[in-house]
Coordinates of C-alpha atoms in Angstrom, one line a residue:
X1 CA 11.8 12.2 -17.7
X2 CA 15.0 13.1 -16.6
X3 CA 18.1 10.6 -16.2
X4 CA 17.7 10.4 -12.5
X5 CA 14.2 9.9 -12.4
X6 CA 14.8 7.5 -15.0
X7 CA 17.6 5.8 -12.9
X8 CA 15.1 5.7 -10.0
X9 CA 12.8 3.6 -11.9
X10 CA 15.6 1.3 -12.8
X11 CA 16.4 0.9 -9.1
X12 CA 12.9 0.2 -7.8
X13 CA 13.1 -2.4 -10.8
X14 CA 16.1 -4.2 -9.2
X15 CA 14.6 -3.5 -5.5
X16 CA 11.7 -5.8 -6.6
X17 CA 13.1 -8.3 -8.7
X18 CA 15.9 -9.3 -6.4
X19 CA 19.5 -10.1 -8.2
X20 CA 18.7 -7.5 -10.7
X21 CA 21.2 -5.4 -11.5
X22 CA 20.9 -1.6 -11.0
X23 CA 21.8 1.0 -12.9
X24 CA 25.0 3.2 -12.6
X25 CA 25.0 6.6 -10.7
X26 CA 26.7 9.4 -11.5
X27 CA 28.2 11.6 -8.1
X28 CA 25.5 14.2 -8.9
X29 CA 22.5 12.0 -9.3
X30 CA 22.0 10.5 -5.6
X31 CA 21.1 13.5 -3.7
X32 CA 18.3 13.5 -6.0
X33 CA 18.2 10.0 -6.4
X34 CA 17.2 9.9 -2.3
X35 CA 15.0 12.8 -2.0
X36 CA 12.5 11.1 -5.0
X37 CA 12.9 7.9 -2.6
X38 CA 12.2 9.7 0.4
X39 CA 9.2 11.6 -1.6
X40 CA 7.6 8.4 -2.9
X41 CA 8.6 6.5 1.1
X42 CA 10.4 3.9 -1.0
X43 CA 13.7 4.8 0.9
X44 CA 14.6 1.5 2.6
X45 CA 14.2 0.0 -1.0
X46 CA 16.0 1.8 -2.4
X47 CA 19.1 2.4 -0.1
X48 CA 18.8 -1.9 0.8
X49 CA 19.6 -2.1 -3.5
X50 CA 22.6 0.7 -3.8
X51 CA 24.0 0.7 -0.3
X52 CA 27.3 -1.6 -1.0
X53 CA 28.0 1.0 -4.3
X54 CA 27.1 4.1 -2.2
X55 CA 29.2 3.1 0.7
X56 CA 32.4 2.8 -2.0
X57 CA 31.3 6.0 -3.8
X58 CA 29.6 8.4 -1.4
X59 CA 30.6 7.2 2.1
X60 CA 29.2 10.1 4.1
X61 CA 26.1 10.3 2.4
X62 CA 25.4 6.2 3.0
X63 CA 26.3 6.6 6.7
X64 CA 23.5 9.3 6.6
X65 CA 20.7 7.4 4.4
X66 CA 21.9 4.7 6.4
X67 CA 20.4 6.0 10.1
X68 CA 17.4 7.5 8.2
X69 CA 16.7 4.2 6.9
X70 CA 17.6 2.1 10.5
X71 CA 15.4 4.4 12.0
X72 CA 12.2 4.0 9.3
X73 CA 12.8 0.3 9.3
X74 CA 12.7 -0.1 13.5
X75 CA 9.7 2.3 13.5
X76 CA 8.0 -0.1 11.1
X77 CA 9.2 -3.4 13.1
X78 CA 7.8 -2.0 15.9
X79 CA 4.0 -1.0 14.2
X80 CA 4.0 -4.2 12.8
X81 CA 4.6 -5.8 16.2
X82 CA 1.9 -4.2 17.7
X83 CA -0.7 -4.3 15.1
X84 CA -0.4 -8.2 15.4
X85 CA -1.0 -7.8 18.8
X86 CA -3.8 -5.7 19.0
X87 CA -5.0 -7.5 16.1
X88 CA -5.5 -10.9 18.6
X89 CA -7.0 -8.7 21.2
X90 CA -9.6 -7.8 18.9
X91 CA -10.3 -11.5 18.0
X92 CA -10.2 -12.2 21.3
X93 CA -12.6 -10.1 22.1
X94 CA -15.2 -11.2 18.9
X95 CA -14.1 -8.4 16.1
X96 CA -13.9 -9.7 12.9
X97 CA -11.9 -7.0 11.4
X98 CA -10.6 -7.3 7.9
X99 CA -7.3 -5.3 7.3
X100 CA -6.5 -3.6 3.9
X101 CA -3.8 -2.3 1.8
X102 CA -1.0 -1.5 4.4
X103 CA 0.7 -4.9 6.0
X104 CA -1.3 -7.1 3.2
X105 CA 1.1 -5.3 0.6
X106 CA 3.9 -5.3 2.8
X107 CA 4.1 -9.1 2.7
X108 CA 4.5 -8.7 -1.0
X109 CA 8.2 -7.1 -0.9
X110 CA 10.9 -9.0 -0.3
X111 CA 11.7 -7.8 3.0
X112 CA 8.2 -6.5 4.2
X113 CA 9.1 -3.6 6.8
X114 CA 11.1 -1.8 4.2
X115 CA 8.1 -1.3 2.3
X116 CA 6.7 1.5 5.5
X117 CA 3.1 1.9 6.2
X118 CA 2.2 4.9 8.5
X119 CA -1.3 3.7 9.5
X120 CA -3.2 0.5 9.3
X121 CA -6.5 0.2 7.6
X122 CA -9.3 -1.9 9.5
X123 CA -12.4 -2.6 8.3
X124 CA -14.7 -3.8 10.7
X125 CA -19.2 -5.0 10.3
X126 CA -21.1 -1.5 11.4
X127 CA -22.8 -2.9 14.3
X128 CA -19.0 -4.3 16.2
X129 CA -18.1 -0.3 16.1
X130 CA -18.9 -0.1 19.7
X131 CA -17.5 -2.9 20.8
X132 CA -14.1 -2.5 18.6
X133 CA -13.8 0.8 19.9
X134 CA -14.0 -0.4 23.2
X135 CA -10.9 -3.2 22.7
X136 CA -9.2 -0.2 21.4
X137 CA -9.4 1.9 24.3
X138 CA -9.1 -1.1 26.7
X139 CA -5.5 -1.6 24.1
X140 CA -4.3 2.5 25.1
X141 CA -5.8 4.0 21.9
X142 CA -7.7 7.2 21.5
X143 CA -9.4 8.9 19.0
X144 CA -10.0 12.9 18.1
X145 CA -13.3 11.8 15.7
X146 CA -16.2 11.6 18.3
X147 CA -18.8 11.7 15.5
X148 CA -20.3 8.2 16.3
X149 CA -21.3 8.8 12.6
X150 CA -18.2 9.3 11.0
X151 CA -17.5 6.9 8.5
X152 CA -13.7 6.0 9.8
X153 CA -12.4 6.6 13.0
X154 CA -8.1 7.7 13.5
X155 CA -6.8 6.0 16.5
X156 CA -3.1 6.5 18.2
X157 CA -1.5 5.3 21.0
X158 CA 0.6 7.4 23.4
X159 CA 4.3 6.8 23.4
X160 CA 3.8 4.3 20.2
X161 CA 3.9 4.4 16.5
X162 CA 1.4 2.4 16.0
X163 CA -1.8 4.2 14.3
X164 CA -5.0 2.9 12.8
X165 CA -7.4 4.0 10.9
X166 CA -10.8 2.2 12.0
X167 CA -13.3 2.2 9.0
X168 CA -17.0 1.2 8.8
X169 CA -16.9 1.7 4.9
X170 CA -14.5 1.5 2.3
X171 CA -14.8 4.8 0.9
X172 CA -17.2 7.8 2.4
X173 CA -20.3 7.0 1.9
X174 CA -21.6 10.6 2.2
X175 CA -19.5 11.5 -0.7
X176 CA -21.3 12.1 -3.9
X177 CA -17.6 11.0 -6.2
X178 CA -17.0 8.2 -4.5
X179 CA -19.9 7.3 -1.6
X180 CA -21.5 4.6 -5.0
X181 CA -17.7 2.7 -5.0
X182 CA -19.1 0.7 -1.6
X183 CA -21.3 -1.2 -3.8
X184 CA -18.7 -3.0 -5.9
X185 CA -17.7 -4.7 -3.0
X186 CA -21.3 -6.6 -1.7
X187 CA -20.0 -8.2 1.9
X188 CA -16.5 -8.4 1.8
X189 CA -16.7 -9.9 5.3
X190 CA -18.2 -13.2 3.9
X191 CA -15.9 -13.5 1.2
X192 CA -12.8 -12.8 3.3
X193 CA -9.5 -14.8 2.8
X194 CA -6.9 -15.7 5.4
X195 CA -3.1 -14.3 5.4
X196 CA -0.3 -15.2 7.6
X197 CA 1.9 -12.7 9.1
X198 CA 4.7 -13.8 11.5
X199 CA 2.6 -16.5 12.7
X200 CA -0.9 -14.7 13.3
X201 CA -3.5 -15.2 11.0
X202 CA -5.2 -12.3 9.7
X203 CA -8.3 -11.8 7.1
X204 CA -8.7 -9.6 4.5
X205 CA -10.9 -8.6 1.2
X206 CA -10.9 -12.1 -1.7
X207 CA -7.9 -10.5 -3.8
X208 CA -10.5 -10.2 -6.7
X209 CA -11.8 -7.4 -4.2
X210 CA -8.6 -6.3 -3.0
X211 CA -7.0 -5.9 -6.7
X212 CA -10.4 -3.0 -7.4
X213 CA -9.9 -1.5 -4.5
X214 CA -6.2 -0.7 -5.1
X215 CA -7.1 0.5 -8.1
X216 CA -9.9 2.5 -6.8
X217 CA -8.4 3.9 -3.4
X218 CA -5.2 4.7 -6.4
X219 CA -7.8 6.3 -8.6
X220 CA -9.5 8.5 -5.7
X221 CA -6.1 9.7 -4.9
X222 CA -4.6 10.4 -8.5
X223 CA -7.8 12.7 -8.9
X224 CA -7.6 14.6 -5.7
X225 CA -4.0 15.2 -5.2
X226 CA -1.6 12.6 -7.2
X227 CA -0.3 9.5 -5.9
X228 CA 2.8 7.8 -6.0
X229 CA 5.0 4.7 -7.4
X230 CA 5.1 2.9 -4.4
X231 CA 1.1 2.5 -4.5
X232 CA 1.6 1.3 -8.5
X233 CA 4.1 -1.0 -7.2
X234 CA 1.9 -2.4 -4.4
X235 CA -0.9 -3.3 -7.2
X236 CA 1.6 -4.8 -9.3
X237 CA 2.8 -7.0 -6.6
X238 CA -0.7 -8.0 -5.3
X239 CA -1.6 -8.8 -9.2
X240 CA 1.7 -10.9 -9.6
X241 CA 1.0 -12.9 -6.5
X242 CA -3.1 -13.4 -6.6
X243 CA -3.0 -13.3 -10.8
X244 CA -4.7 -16.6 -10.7
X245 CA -7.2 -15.5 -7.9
X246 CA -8.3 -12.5 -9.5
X247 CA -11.3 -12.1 -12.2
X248 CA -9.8 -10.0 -14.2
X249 CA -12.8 -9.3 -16.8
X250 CA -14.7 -8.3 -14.0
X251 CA -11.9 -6.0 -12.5
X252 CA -11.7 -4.1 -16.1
X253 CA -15.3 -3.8 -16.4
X254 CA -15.7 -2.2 -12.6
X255 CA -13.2 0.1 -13.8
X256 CA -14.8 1.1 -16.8
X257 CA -18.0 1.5 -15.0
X258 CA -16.4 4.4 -13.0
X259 CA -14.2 5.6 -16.2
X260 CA -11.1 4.3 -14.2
X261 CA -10.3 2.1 -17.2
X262 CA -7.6 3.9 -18.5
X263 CA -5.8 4.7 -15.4
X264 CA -5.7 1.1 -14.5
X265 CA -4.3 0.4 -18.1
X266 CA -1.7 2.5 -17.4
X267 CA -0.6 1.6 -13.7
X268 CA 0.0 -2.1 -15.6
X269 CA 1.5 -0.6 -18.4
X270 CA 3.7 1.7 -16.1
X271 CA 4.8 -1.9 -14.7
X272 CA 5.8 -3.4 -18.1
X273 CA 7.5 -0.5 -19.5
X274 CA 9.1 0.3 -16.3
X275 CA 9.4 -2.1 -13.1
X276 CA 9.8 -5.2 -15.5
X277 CA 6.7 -6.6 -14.9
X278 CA 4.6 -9.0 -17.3
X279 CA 1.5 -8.0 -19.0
X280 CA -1.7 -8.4 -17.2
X281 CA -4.7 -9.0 -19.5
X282 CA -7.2 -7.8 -20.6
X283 CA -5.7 -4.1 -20.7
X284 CA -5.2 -2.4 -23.4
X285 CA -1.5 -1.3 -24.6
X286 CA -1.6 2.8 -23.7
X287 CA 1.3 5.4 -23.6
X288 CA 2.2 6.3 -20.3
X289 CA 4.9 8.1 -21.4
X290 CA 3.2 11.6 -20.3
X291 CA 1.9 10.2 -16.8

């Protein structure tokens, strides 16, 4: 690992353990420093923890980071606005959507929209597709997928950030790797719990369900094309927050039954070593040093 990747680390450290202080950075380092930011979309986080030190050291380069970051963090104010509002349209309506990942973990960072999401994830019962698809239209959505047999649907609006991605399933269920991962998760509409964001109540997955999936969706994409810190620190966030809400016996042994295990092992021990975090049981102590 080289020092600036190591100084990176140390920075998303002190982004999510506010009053933290972070490391020191040499002239050279913070070109580098930003494009890993920008690379791994932690670059509000980062520039929100360095910005006063930049602004002494490197005052053209803050002013620059500076209008990228404005610009991601109004772009994210404004998705989150109208997520919440299409979000009571479909209640209105009678979807009973569950949303994943995406604004659930953003409520975990200190200040939530610098933590970007560029789609929202909703899960919705099979048999409301129609009518959700409907609201969505009715809301100035449209979608390219017209498979009515697709297993998630992309939706955008015209003229606004906001995008969704409209699932029946959590993971395809067509595919032969990961089509079985639907089972671990029975009816996550009956076991749904409730989470407030900017004063409209949303559901989501129990976080004993929410902590596999992480993993899992984390898993899928570390063995198709990588993945990246901010998706280890969303699961160490959501396992700080919901520890006591979370069977953690039966997260480890789901794991193991799709010989995920070990990568979960090491996304918590990634956490420790790393980002500060305490040890979540039962996983086993692994070197990560090579991941």
């Amino acid at each position: 690992m080289t020092p600036t990747q190591q100084a990176f680390l140390s920075i998303l450290r002190a982004a999510l353990r506010v009053g933290e202080d972070c490391p020191d950075i040499s002239a050279d380092q913070w070109p580098e420093l930003f494009r890993l930011a920008q690379d791994h979309k932690v670059l509000p986080l980062v520039f929100e923890t360095v910005h006063l030190r930049l602004r002494r050291e490197v005052p053209e380069l803050a002013a620059a980071i500076r209008g990228q970051v404005r610009n991601l963090v109004i772009l994210q104010t404004l998705r989150t606005a109208e997520f919440l509002e299409l979000w009571r349209a479909l209640e209105e309506a009678g979807v009973t959507p569950l949303v994943v990942k995406g604004i659930v973990c953003r409520q975990l960072y200190p200040k939530p929209d610098h933590r970007p999401s560029a789609d929202e994830d909703v899960l919705i019962p099979p048999e409301q597709l129609e009518l959700c698809r409907r609201v969505l239209e009715e809301f100035g959505m449209s979608t390219d997928e017209a498979d009515p047999e697709a297993y998630e649907f992309p939706y955008r609006k015209a003229g606004s950030p906001l995008y969704i991605e409209l699932h029946k399933h959590l993971f395809a269920p067509e595919s032969d790797t990961f089509g079985g991962l639907n089972e671990f998760f029975g009816d996550p509409f009956r076991s749904a719990a409730a989470l407030e964001v900017q004063g409209t109540a949303l559901r989501t997955m129990h976080p004993c369900d929410h902590m596999t999936y992480l993993i899992f969706h984390a898993f899928k994409h570390f063995l198709h094309s990588g993945f990246g810190i901010r998706q280890i620190c969303d699961i160490l966030l959501f396992a700080r927050e919901y520890h006591t809400q979370i069977d953690w016996e039966w997260v480890r042994l789901s794991c193991r039954s799709i010989r995920a295990e070990r990568f979960a092992a090491a996304v918590f021990a990634i956490g420790v070593r790393y980002l500060g975090f305490d040890p979540v049981e039962p996983w086993d102590a692994i070197d990560v040093d090579e991941l």
